[in-house]
Coordinates of C-alpha atoms in Angstrom, one line a residue:
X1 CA 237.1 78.2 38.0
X2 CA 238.5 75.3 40.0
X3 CA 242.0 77.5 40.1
X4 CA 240.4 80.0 42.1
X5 CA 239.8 77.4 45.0
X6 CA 241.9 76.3 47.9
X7 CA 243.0 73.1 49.0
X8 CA 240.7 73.3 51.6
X9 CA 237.6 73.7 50.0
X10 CA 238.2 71.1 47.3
X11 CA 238.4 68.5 49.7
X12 CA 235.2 69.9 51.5
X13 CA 233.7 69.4 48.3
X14 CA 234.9 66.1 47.1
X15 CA 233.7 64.7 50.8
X16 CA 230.3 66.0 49.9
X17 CA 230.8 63.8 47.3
X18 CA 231.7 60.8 48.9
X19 CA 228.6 61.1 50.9
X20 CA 226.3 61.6 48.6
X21 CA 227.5 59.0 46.2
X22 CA 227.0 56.5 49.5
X23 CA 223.6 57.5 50.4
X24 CA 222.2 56.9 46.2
X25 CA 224.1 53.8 46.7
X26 CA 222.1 52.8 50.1
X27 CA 219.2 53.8 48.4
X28 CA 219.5 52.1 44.9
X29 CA 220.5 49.2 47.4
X30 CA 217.6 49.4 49.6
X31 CA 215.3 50.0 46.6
X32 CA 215.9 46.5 45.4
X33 CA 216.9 44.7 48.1
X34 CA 214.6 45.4 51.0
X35 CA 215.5 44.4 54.3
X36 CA 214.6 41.2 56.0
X37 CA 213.2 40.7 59.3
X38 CA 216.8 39.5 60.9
X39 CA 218.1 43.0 58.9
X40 CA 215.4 45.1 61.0
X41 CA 216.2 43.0 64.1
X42 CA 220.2 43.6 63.8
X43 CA 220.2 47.3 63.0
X44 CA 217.2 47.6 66.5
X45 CA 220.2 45.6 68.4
X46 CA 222.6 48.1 67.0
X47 CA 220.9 51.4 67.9
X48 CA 220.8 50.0 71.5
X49 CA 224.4 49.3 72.1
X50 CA 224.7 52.8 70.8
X51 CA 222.2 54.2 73.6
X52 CA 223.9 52.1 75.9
X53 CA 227.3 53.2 75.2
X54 CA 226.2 56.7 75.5
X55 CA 224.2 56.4 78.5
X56 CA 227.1 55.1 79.8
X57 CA 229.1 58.1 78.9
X58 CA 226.8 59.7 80.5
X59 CA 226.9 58.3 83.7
X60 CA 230.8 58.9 83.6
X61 CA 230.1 62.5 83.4
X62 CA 227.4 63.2 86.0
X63 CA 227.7 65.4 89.2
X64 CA 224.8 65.1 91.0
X65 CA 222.9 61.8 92.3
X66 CA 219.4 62.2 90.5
X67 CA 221.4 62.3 87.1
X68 CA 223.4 59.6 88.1
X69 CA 220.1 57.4 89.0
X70 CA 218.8 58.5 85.3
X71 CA 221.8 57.3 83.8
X72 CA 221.4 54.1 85.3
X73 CA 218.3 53.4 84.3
X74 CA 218.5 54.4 80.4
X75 CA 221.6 51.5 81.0
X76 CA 218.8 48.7 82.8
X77 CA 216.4 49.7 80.0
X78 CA 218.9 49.4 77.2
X79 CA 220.0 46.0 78.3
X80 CA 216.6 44.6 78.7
X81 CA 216.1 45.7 75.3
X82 CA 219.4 44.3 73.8
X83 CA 218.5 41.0 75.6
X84 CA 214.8 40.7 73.9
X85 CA 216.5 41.3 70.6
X86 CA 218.9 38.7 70.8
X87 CA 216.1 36.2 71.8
X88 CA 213.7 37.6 69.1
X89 CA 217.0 36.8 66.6
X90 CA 218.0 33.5 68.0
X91 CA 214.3 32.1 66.9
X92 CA 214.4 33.6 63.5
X93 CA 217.6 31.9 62.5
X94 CA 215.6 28.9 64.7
X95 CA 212.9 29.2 62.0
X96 CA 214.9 29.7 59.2
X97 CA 217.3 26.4 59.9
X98 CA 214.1 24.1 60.5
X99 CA 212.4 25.7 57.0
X100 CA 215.5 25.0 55.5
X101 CA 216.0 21.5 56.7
X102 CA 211.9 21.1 55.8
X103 CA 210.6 20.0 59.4
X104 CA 207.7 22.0 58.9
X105 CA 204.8 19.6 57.5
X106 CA 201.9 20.2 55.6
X107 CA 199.6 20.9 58.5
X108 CA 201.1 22.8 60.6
X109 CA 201.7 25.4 57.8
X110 CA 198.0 25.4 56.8
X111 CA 197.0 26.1 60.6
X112 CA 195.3 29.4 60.6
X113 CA 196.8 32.1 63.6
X114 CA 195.0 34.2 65.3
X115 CA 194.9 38.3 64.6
X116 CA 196.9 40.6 66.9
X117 CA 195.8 43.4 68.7
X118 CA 196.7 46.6 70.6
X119 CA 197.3 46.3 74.5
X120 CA 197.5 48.8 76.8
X121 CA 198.4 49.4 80.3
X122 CA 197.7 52.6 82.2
X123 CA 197.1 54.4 85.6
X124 CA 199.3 52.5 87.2
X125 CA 199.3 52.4 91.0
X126 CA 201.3 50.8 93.8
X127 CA 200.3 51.2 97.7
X128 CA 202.8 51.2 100.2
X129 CA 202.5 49.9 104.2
X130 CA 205.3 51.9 106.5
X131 CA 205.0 51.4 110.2
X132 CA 202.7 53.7 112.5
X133 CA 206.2 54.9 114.0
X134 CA 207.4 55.7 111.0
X135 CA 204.3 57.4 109.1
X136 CA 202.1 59.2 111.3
X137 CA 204.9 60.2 113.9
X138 CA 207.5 60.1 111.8
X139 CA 210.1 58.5 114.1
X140 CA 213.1 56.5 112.8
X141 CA 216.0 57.0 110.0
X142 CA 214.8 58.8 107.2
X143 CA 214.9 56.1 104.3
X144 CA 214.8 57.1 100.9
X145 CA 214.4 55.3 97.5
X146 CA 214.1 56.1 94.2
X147 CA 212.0 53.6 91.7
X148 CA 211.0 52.7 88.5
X149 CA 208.5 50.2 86.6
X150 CA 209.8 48.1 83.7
X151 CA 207.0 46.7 81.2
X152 CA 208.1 44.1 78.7
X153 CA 205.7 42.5 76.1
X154 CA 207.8 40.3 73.8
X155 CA 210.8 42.8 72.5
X156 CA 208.5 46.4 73.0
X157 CA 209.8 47.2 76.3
X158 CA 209.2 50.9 78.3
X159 CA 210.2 52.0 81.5
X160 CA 208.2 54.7 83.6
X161 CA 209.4 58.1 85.4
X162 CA 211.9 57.7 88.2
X163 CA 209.4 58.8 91.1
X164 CA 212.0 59.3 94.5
X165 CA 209.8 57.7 97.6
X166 CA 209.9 58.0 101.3
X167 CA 207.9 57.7 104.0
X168 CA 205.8 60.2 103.1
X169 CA 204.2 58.6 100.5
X170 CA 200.8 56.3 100.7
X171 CA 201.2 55.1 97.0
X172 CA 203.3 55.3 94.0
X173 CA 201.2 56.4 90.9
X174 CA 201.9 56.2 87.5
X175 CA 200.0 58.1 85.3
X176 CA 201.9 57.2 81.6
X177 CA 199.9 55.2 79.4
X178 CA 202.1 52.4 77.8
X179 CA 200.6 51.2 74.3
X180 CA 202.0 47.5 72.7
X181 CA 200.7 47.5 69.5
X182 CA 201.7 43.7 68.1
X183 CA 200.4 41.7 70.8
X184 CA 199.1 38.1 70.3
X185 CA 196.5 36.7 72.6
X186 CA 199.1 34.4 74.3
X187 CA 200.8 37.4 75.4
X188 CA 202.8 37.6 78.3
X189 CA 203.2 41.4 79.8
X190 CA 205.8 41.6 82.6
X191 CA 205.8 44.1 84.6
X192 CA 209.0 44.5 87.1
X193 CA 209.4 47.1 89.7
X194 CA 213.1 48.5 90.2
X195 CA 214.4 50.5 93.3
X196 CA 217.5 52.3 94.4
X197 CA 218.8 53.3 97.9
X198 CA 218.6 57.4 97.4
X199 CA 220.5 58.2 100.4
X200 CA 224.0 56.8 99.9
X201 CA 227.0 57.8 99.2
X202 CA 228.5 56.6 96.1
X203 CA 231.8 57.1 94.2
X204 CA 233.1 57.3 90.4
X205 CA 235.8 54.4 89.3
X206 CA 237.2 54.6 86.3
X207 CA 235.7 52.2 83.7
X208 CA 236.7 49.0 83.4
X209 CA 238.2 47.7 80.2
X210 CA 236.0 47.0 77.3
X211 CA 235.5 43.6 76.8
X212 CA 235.3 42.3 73.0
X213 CA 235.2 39.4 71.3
X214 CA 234.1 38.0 68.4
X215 CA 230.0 36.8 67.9
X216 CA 230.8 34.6 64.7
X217 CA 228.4 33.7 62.3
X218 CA 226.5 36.3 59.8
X219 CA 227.0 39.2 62.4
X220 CA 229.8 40.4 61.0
X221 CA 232.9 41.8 62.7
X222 CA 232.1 45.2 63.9
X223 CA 228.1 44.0 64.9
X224 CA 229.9 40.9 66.2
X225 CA 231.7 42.6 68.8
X226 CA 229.4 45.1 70.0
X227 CA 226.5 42.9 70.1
X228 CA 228.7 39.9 72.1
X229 CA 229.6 42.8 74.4
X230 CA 226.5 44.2 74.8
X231 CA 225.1 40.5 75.8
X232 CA 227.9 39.8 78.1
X233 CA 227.7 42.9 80.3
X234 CA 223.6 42.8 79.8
X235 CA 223.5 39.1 81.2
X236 CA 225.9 39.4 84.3
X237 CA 224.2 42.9 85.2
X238 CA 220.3 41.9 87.3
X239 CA 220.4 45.9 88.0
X240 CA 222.1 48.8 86.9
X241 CA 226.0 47.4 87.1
X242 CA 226.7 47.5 83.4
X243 CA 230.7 47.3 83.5
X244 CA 233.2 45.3 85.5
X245 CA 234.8 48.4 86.9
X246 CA 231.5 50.9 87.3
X247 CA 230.6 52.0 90.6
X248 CA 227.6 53.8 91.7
X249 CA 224.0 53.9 92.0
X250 CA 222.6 50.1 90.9
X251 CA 218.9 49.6 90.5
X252 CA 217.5 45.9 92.6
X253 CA 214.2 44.3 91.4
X254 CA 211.9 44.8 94.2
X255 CA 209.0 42.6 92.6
X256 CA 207.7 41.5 89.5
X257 CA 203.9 40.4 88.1
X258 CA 203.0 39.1 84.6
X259 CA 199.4 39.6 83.1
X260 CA 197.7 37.8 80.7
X261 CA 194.3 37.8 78.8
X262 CA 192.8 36.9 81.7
X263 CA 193.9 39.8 83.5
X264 CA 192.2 42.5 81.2
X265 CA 188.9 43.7 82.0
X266 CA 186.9 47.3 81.5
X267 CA 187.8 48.9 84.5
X268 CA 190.8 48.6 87.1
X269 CA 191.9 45.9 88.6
X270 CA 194.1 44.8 91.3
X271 CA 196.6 42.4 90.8
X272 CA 199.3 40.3 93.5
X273 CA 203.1 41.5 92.9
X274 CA 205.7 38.5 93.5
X275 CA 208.6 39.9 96.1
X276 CA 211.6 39.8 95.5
X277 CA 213.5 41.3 98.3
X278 CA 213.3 41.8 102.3
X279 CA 213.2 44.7 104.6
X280 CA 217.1 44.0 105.3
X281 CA 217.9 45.2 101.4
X282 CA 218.9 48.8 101.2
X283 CA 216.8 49.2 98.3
X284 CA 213.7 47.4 100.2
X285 CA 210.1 49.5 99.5
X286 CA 207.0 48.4 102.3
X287 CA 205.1 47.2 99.8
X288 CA 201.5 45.7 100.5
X289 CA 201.6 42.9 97.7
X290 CA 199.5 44.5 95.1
X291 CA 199.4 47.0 92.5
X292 CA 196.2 48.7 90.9
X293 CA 196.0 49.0 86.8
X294 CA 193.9 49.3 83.9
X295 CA 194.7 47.0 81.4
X296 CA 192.8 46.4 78.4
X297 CA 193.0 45.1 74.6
X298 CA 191.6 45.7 71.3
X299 CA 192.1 43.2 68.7
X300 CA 193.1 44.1 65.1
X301 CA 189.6 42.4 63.9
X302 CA 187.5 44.8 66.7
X303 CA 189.0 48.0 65.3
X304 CA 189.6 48.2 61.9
X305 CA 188.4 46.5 58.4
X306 CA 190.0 43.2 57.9
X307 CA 189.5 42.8 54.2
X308 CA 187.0 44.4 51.3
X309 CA 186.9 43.9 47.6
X310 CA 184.3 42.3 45.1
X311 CA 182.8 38.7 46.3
X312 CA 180.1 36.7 44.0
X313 CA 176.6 36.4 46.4
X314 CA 174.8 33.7 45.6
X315 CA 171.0 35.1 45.7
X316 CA 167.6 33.2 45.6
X317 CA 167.7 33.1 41.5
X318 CA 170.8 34.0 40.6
X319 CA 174.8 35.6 41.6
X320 CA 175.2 38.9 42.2
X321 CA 178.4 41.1 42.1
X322 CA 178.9 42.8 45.1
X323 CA 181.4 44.8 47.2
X324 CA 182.0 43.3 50.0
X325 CA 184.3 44.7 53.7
X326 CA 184.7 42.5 56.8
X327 CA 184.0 44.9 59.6
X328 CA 183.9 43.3 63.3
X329 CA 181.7 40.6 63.1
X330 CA 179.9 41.7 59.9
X331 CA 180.2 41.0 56.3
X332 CA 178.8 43.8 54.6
X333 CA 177.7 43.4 50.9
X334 CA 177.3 47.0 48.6
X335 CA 175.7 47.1 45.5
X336 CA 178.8 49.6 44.1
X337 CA 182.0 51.0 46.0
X338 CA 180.6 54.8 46.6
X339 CA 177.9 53.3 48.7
X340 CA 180.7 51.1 50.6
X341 CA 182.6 54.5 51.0
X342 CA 179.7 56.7 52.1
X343 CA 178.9 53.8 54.8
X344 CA 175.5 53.5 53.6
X345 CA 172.7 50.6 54.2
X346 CA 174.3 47.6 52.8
X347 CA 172.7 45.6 50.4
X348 CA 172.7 42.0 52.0
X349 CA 174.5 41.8 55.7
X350 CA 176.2 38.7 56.9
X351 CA 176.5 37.7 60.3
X352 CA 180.0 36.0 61.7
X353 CA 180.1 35.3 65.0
X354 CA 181.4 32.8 67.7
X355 CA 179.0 30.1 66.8
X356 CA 179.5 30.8 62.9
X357 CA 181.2 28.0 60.4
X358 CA 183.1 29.1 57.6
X359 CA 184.2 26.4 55.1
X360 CA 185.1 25.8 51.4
X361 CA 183.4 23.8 49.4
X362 CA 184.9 21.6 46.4
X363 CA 185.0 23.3 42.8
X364 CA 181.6 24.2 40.7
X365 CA 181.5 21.2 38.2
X366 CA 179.9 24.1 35.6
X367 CA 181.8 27.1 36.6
X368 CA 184.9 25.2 37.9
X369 CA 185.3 27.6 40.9
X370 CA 185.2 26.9 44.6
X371 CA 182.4 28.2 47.0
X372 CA 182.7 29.5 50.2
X373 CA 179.8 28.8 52.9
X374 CA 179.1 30.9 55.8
X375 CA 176.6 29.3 58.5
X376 CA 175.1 31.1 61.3
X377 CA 172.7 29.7 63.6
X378 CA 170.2 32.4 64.3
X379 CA 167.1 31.7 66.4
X380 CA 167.5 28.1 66.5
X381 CA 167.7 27.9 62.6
X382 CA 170.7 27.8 60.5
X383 CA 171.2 31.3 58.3
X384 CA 173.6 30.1 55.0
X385 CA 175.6 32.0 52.9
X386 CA 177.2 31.1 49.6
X387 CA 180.0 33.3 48.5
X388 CA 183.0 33.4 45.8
X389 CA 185.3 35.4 43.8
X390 CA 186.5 35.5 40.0
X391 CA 189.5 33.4 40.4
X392 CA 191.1 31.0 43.0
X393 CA 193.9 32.8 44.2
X394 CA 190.9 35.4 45.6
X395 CA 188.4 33.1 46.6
X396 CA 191.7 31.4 48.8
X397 CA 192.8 34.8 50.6
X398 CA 188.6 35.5 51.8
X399 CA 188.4 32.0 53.1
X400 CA 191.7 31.9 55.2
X401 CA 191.0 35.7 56.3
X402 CA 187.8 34.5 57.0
X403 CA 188.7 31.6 58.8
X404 CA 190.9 33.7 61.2
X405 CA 188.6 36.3 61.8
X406 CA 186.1 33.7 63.1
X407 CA 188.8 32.2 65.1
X408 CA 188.9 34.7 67.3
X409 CA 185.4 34.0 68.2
X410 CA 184.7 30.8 67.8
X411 CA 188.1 29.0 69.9
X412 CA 188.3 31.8 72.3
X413 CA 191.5 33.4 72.0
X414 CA 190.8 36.8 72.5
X415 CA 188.5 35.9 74.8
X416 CA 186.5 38.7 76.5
X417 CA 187.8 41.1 74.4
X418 CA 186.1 40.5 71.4
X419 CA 182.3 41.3 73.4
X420 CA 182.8 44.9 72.8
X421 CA 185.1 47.1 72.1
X422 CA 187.1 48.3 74.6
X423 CA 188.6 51.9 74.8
X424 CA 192.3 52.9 74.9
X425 CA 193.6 55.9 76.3
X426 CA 196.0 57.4 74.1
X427 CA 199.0 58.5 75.6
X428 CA 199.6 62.5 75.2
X429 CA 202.5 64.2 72.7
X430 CA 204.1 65.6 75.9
X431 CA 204.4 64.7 79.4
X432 CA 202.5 66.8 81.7
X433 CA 203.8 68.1 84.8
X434 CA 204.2 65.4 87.9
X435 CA 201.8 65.7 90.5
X436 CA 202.9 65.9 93.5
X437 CA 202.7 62.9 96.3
X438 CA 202.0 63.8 99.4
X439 CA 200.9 62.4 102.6
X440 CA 197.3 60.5 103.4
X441 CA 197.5 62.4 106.6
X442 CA 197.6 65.8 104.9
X443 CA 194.3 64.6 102.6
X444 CA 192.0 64.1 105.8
X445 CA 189.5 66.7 106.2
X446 CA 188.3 67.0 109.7
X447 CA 184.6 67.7 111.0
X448 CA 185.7 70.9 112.1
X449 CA 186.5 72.3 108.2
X450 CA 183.6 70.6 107.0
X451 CA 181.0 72.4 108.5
X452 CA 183.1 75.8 108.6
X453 CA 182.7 75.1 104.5
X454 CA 178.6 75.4 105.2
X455 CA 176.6 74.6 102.0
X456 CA 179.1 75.1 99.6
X457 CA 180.4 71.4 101.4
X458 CA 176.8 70.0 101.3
X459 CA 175.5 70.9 97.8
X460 CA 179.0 69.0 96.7
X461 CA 178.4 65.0 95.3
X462 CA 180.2 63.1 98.2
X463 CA 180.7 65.6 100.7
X464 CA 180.6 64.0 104.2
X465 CA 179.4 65.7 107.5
X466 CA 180.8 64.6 110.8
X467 CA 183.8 62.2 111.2
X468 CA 187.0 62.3 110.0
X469 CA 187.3 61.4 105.9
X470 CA 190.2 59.6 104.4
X471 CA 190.4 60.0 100.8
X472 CA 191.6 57.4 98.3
X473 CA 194.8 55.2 98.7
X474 CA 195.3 55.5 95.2
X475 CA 194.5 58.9 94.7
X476 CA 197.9 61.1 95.2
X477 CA 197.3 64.9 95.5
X478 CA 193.3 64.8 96.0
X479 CA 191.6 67.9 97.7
X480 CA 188.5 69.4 97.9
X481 CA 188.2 71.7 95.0
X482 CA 189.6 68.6 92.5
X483 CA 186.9 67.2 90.5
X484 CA 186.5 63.3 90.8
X485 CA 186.9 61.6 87.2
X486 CA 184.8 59.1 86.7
X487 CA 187.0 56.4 85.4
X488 CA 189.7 57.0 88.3
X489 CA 189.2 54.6 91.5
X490 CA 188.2 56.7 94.7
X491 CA 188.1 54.8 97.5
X492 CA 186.6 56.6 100.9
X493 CA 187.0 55.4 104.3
X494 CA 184.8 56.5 107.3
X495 CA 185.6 55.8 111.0

């Protein structure tokens, strides 16, 4: 049979082979040998010098100015990114030295960390202040800029849409929802805004040489090189320059902000921006010093079941077997697992809140086990609770879980968020189309349309007669026949 092939073919087929014979060995490979978390970290560092390198190419190859802009902020993104990494690797291999050299003393590994959470930032808004001369009588040189928002939270980093702004606009809105979904309670979310002279004229250089060089250490040779080259040209660039010879359009911080838990609330909030450049910069925006958001956080504890499984209740005569699940700030005790599942009226409920103690009590002389107690003060009386489970190892894993799940209430780390629970818009599959930004002066309904609209004006909620109305600042593309949300800030200003 094999005669009637061609040289051709049988190597086709014995590359097929190659391959496959790799991936069962990557698999048996990974199968026993899982990854670590420096593994996971060096192949995330890896796909980003790729995406650089090809964003790169892909500025090379552009034509037209908007691509070009595109190209060069997938390059500012990537090298943020590559940048967190390296940091997020340098204290692993931190960690890992001081565990090997035993620094680490009893204590401080029996301390008890708080839970993460989910934190998101959405509706993002950003008012600007032009001159009189240069907004309602548009007088002066036209000046154009195209900008971006970058949002860092430890190494999760996203960038918005590039939105191109002139003087025509009141307010840059954002209307992406940005979700971090392993955020601590000291987290730290920066958010920086970037902007780009539109207007220029700009010119292709060839690229500069590649610089490599060696990393060292367990990086290996061909990670080595890419990753040191990636840092070097990541570090030296503040905008969008990422090689020595690349010329063309380079992205300038304009300001920056960071939030914290103290900054996350309900509803929107308005928060100062730090400046970081003056009218004299090409790439300089009017801003007026703030920016408008809705930032909220839900931790893990609030929104999903921390732990469940079979706990030993003490009772008034005797222990009882139950199935327990710690929901929010409930322990809820079953009498079997289909009425846990079914969600039906627990048999005995336990309370554990911010003034609750959890401790562990020294072993049962009779049964030789270890007792968990659960006080709760509750109208000015304590409320105990005696629990266990049917070995140590078990009885260990409730009590620390425990422990950190009141920690969140009790010392305060989560602060306000753990009162309720607050809601998270989920951002959508697909983008929908931009709105369009127009000017405040084109929103202003005069006296003279309003009472040409008659009743149909009237019988509308917030419909003003008489005056001139100006409609929110950060509201882009409001008109009459839109209907207000009610989670959306509308602002109204009367003369």
């Amino acid at each position: 049979v094999r005669s009637g092939w061609d040289d051709d073919q049988c190597l086709q087929i014995r590359g097929h082979g190659l391959e496959l014979e790799k991936v069962y060995k990557y698999c048996f490979f990974r199968f026993f040998f899982p990854p670590t978390q420096e593994d996971m970290v060096l192949q995330q560092i890896e796909r980003e010098v790729r995406m650089r390198e090809g964003a790169y190419k892909l500025l090379a190859a552009c034509s037209q100015r908007y691509q070009a802009l595109e190209a060069s902020k997938s390059l500012l993104t990537c090298n943020a990114r590559i940048l967190a990494l390296l940091s997020q690797l340098q204290k692993i291999r931190r960690a890992q030295i001081l565990e090997q050299v035993g620094s680490r003393s009893d204590h401080v590994q029996g301390d008890v960390p708080p839970c993460t959470g989910r934190l998101s930032l959405s509706d993002l808004r950003i008012p600007l202040m032009w001159k009189d001369s240069e907004y309602f009588k548009n007088k002066g040189e036209l000046h154009r800029c195209a900008m971006f928002c970058l949002l860092q939270c430890g190494t999760d980093i996203f960038d918005t849409d590039l939105v191109m702004v002139d003087r025509t606009f009141t307010d840059i809105c954002f209307e992406d929802t940005f979700i971090f979904n392993k955020a601590g309670p000291e987290f730290r979310l920066r958010v920086e805004l970037y902007s780009s002279c539109a207007v220029e004229e700009f010119s292709w250089g060839a690229p500069g040489p590649r610089r490599m060089s060696f990393l060292g250490g367990s990086l290996g040779r061909s990670s080595g090189k890419k990753i040191r080259a990636a840092l070097e040209s990541a570090a030296a660039c503040g905008g969008g320059d990422v090689r020595p010879g690349h010329v063309g359009p380079k992205f300038n911080q304009l300001a920056h902000t960071i939030l914290r838990i103290e900054h996350v609330r309900e509803g929107f909030k308005t928060h100062d921006l730090m400046l970081s450049a003056t009218e004299d910069s090409p790439f300089w925006l009017p801003l007026f010093g703030n920016m408008c958001c809705r930032l909220v956080a839900q931790p893990l504890c609030m929104i999903q079941p921390v732990i469940s499984g079979q706990l030993l209740v003490k009772g008034s005569d005797d222990w009882e077997r139950l199935d327990c699940i710690l929901r929010r700030q409930t322990l809820l005790c079953y009498q079997s697992p289909e009425e846990l599942e079914s969600g039906g009226k627990p048999l005995v409920v336990i309370p554990v809140r911010k003034n609750t103690r959890v401790c562990v009590s020294e072993g049962d002389p009779v049964h030789g086990r270890q007792h968990i107690l659960i006080s709760t003060p509750l109208q000015g009386n304590n409320v105990n609770y005696t629990v266990t489970s049917s070995n140590t190892e078990s009885t260990h894993r409730w009590s620390k879980i425990l422990q950190q799940h009141n920690l969140c209430f009790f010392s305060g780390h989560w602060k306000q968020c753990c009162d309720d629970v607050m809601k998270i818009e989920m951002p959508s599959s697909r983008k929908s189309n931009p709105v369009k930004q127009g000017s405040l002066y084109h929103e202003i309904v005069r006296a003279v349309t309003l009472h040409q609209e008659g009743s149909r004006i009237t019988s509308r909620p917030g419909a003003f007669l008489g005056g001139v109305c100006m409609f929110c600042l950060f509201a882009c593309g409001f008109t009459l026949g839109t209907p207000v949300s009610s989670h959306r800030p509308k602002t109204c200003m009367l003369n």
